[in-house]
C-alpha positions as CSV (number, residue, x, y, z in Angstrom):
1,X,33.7,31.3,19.9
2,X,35.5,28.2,19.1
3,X,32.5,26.0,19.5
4,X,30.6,28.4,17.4
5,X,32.8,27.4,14.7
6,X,33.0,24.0,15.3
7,X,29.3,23.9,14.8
8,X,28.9,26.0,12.0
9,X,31.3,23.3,10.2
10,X,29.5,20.6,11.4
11,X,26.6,22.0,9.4
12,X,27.9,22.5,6.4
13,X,29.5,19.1,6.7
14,X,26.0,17.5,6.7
15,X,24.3,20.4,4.6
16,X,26.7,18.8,1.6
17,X,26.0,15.2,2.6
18,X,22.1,15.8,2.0
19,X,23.2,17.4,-1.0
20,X,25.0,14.4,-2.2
21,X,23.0,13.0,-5.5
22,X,21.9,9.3,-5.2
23,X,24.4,8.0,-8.1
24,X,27.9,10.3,-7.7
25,X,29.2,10.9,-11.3
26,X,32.6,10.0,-9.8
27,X,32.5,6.6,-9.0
28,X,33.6,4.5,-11.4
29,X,33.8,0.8,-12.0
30,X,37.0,-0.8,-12.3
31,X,38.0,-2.2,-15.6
32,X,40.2,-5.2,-16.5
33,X,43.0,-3.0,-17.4
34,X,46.0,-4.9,-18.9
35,X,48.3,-3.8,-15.9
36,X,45.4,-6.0,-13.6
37,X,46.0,-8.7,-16.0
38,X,49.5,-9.0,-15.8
39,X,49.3,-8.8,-11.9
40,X,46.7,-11.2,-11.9
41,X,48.8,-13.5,-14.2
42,X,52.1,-13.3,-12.0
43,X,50.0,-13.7,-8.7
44,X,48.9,-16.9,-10.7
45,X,52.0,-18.0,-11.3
46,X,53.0,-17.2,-7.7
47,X,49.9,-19.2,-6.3
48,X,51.2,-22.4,-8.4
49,X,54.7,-22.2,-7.8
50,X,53.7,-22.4,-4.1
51,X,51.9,-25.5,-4.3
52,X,54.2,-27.2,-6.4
53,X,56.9,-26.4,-4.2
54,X,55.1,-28.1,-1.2
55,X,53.9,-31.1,-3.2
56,X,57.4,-32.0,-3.9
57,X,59.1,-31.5,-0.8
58,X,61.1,-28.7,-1.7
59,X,62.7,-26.3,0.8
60,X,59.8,-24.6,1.3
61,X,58.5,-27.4,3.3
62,X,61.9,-27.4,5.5
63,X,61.6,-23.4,5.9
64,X,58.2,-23.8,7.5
65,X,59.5,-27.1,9.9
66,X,63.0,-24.5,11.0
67,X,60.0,-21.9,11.5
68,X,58.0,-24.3,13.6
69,X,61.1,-25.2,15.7
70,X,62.2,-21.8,16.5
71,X,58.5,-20.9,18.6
72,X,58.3,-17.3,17.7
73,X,55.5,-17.5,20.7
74,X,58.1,-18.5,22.6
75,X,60.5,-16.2,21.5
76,X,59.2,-13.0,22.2
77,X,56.0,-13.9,24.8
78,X,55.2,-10.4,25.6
79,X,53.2,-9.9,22.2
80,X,51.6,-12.8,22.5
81,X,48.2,-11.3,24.3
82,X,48.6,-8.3,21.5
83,X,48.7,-10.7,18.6
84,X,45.6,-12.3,20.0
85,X,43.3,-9.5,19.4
86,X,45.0,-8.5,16.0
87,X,44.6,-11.9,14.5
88,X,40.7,-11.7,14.8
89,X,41.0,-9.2,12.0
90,X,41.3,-11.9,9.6
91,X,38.6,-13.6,10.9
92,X,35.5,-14.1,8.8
93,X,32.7,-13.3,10.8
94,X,34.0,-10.1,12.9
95,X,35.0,-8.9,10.0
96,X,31.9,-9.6,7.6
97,X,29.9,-8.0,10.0
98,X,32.1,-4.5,10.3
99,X,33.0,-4.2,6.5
100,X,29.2,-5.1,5.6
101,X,27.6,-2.5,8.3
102,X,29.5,0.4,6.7
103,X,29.0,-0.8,2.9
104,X,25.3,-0.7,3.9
105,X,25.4,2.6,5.4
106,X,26.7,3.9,1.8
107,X,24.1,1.9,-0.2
108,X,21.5,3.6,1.9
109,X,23.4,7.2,1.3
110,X,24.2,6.5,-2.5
111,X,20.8,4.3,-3.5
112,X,22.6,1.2,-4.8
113,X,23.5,-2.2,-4.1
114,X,26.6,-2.2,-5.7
115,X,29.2,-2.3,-2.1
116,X,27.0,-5.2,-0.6
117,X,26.4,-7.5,-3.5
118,X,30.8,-6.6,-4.7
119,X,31.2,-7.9,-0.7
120,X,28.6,-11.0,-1.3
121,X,30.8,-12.1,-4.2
122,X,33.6,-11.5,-3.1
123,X,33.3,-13.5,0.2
124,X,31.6,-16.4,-2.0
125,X,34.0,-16.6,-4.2
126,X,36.7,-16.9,-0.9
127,X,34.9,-19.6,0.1
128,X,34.5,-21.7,-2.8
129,X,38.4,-21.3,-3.7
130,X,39.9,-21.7,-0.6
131,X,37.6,-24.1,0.8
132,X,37.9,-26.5,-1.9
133,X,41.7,-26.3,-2.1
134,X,41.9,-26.6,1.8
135,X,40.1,-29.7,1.6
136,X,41.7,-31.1,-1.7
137,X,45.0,-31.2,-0.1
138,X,43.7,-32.1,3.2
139,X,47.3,-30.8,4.9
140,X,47.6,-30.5,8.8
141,X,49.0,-27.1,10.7
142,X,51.9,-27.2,13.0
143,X,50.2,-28.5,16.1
144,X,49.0,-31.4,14.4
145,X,52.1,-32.3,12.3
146,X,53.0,-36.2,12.8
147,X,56.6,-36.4,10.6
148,X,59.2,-34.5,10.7
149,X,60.4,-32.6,7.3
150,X,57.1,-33.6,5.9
151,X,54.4,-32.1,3.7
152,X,51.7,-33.2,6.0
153,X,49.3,-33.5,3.1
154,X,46.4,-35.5,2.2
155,X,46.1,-36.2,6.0
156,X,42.3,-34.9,7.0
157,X,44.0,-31.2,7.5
158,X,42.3,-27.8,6.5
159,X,45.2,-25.6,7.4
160,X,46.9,-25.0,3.0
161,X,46.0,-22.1,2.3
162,X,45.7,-19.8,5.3
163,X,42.1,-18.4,5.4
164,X,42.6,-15.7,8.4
165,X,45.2,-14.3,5.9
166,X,43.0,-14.9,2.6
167,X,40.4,-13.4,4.4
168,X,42.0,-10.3,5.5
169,X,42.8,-9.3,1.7
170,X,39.8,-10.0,0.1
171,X,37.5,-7.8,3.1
172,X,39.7,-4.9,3.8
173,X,40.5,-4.8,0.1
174,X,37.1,-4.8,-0.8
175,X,37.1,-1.3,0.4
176,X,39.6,0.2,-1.4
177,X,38.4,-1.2,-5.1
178,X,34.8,0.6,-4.0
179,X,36.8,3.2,-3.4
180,X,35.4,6.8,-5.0
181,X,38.4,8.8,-5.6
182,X,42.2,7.4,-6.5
183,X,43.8,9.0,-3.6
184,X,40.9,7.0,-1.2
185,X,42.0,4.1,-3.3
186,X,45.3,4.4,-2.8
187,X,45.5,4.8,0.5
188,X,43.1,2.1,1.6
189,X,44.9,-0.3,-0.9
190,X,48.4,0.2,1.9
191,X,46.1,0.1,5.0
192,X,44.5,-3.3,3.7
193,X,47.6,-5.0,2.5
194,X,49.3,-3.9,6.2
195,X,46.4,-5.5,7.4
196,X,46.3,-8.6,6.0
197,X,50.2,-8.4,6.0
198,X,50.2,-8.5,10.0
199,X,47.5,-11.2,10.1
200,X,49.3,-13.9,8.1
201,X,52.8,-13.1,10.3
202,X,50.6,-13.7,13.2
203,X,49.4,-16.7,12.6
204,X,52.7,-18.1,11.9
205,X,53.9,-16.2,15.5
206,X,51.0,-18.2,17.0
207,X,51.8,-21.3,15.6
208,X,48.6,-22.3,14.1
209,X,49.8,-21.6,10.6
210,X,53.1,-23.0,8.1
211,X,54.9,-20.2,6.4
212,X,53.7,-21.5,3.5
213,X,49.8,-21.6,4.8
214,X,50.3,-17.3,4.7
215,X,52.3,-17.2,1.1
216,X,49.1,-19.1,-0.3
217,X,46.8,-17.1,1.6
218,X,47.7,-13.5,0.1
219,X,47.5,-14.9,-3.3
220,X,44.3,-16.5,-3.0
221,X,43.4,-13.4,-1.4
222,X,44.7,-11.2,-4.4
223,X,43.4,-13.5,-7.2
224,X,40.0,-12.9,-5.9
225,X,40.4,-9.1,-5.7
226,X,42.1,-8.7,-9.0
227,X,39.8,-10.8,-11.0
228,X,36.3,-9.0,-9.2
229,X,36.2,-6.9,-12.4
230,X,35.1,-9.9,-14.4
231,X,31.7,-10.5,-12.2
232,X,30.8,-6.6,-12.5
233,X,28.4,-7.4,-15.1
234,X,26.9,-9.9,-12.4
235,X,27.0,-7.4,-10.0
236,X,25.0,-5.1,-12.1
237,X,22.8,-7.3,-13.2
238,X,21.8,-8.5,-9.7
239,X,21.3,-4.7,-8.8
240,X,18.7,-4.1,-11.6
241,X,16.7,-7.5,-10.5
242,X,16.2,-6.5,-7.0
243,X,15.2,-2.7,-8.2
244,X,12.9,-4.0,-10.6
245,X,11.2,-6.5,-8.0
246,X,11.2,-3.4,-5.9
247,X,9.4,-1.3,-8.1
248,X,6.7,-3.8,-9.4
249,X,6.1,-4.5,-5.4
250,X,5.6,-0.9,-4.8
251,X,3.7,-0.7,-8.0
252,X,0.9,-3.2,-6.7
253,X,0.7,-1.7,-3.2
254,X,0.5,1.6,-4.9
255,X,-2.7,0.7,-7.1
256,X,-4.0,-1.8,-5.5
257,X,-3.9,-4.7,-8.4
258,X,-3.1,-7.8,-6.0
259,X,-6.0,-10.3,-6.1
260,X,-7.1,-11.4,-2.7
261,X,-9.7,-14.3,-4.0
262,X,-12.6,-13.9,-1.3
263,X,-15.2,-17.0,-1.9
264,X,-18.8,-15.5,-2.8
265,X,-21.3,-18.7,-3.7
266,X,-20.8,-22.2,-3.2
267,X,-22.7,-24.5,-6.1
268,X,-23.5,-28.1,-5.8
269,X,-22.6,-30.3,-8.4
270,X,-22.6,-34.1,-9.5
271,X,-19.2,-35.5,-10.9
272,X,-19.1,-38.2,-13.1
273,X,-18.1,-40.8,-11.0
274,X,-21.1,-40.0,-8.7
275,X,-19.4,-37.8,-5.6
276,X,-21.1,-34.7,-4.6
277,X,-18.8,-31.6,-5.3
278,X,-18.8,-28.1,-4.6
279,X,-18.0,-25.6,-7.2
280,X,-15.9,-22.4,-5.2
281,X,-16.9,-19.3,-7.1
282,X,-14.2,-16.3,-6.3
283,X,-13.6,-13.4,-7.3
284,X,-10.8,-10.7,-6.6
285,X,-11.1,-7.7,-3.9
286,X,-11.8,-4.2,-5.4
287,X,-13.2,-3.0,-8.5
288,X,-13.0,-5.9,-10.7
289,X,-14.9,-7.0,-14.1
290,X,-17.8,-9.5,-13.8
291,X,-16.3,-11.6,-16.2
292,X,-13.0,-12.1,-14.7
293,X,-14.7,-14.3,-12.1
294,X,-13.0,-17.5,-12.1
295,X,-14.6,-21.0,-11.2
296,X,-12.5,-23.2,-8.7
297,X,-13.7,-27.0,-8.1
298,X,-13.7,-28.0,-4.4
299,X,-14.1,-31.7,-3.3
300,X,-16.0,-31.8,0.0
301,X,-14.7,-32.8,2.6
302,X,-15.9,-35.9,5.0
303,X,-16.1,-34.2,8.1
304,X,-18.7,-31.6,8.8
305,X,-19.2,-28.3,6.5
306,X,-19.2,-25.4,8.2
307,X,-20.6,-23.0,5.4
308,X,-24.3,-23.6,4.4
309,X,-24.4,-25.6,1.2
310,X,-27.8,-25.7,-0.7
311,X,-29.7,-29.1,-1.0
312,X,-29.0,-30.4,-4.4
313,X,-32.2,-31.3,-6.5
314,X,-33.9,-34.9,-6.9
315,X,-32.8,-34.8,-10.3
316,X,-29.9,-33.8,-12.4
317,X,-30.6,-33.4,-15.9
318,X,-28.0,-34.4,-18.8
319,X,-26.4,-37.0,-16.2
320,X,-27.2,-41.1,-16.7
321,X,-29.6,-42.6,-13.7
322,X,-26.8,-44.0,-11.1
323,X,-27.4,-47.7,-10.2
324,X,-28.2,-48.9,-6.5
325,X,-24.1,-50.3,-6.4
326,X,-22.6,-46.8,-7.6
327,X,-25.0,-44.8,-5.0
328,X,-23.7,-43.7,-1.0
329,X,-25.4,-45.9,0.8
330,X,-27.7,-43.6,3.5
331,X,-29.1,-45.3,6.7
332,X,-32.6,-44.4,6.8
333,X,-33.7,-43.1,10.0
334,X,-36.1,-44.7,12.0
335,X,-37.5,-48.3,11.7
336,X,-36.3,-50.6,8.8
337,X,-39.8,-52.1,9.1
338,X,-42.3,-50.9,6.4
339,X,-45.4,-49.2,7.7
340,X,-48.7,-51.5,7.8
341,X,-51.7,-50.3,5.4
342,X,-55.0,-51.0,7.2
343,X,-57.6,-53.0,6.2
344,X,-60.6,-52.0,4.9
345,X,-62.8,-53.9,7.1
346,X,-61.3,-53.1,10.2
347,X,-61.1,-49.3,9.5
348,X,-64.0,-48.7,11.4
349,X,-63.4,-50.7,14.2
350,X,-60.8,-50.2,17.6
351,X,-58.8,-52.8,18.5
352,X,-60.5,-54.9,21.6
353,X,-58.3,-54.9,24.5
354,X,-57.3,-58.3,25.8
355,X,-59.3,-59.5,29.5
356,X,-57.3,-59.6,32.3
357,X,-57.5,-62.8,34.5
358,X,-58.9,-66.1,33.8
């Protein structure tokens, strides 16, 4: 009886997916509210503070070197083969691949583009801040680090600002700002910041990362994510390009219009500079007007032609007489020897054959 149950549910579960429209009325695109643009100026702020703080030396720089010294993987070993697995969360292609499988699955359910060209911008947008800082400051991570109580910048490094950490943020909280409801939002919003939390405390637990390298990471992260509502009407724009290539594809496969040019005669003609030429008459596959035959010029080639090209006639009216230096020169077959006209007195005759002998 139970399983009866169970599977009755199980079909009205998918009985109202099928029903689901193509565009849900609820989903709504988030605005630039003025709360998102005082977060987004005090994550700013944040973001500057810390790199201003490890420019100058400050004691930020001597947290992350007491940090360093005190070996957290040293400390407390046993997580270490835990904390191995969990950091790969923040890592870019894992990660990428998961987020953008299910954001395809509901572009194919809803009938938009919107979840995988929000993750395309997002992730480009990662990469072009984060990148270029990382190798504008050029600093080195803990493993690498030459001076003690220094800054270890503008030495070759791509370690400032941590991209497992920036990562995390920007593609688990890509999900909660598609989000369709406010509770989905919300609750997606804790799970992605624990996420991306636990990654950047990892890396510094690992070793591979300052303290600082995390701090800059979940603001770049954040910056992204709270200034996405700016590129919507990218997003939106994008969306209506591919549908309308879409459309005007399925258009032309629907009625048939694509040209396929399919050659019909081939014309001899002379050129002015005295070449032989052939002219390509085409026209398209299907129904199409007589007129709308187009012409196409086609220089012969030198080697041999495989279609059968009329012979051109001795003579081409409207064109000027070509001299002997501006013709192809043609070996004549046979003998170069002109032929001998006879005689008229020994027409009659046979030539007498020579005696033998003496």
């Amino acid at each position: 009886m139970r399983t009866d149950q169970i599977l009755t549910r199980l079909e009205r579960v998918f009985a109202r997916l099928d029903r689901e429209p193509e565009r849900p009325a609820h989903l709504q695109t988030p605005q630039m509210s003025r709360h998102r643009i005082v977060l987004l100026g005090s994550t700013l702020a944040f973001y500057l503070a810390i790199v201003v703080a490890v420019l100058t030396t400050s004691w930020l720089v001597r947290l992350d070197w007491q940090v360093m010294f005190f070996r957290p993987y040293e400390q407390w070993p046993q997580l270490h083969a835990f904390l191995d697995y969990l950091v790969v969360l923040g890592q870019r292609g894992p990660t990428a691949v998961m987020v953008a499988a299910w954001l395809g699955w509901r572009s194919w359910r809803q009938h938009t583009l919107r979840p995988l060209i929000t993750l395309g911008v997002a992730l480009l947008l990662l990469n072009i801040t984060v990148g270029a800082v990382k190798l504008g400051l050029g600093r080195l991570g803990p493993h690498y680090a030459t001076q003690i109580g220094s800054a270890e910048l503008f030495a070759g490094g791509d370690i400032f600002p941590s991209g497992h950490t920036a990562n995390a943020v920007v593609t688990w909280g890509i999900l909660a700002y598609l989000a369709s409801t406010t509770v989905t939002r919300r609750v997606l919003s804790v799970v992605s910041a624990t996420v991306s939390l636990s990654v950047g405390a990892t890396t510094v637990y690992l070793g591979t990362h300052w303290v600082s390298d995390v701090l800059l990471g979940w603001s770049a992260g954040l910056l992204i994510m709270l200034a996405l509502p700016w590129f919507e009407p990218l997003i939106a724009g994008a969306e209506a390009r591919v549908f309308a290539l879409r459309e005007r594809l399925r258009r032309r496969l629907e009625t048939g219009s694509v040209p396929v040019p399919v050659a019909t005669a081939l014309t001899p003609m002379l050129s002015a500079g005295g070449k032989w030429q052939l002219r390509l008459t085409t026209e398209a596959a299907g129904p199409q007007d007589p007129a709308a035959t187009t012409p196409a010029t086609v220089q012969a080639a030198s080697g041999p032609v495989h279609a059968p090209v009329p012979r051109p006639a001795a003579h081409v009216s409207g064109r000027p007489h070509l001299i002997r230096s501006e013709r192809t020169p043609v070996t004549p077959a046979g003998s170069r020897r002109p032929a001998h006209t006879e005689r008229p007195a020994a027409a009659g005759r046979t030539a007498a054959r020579p005696a033998a002998g003496g």
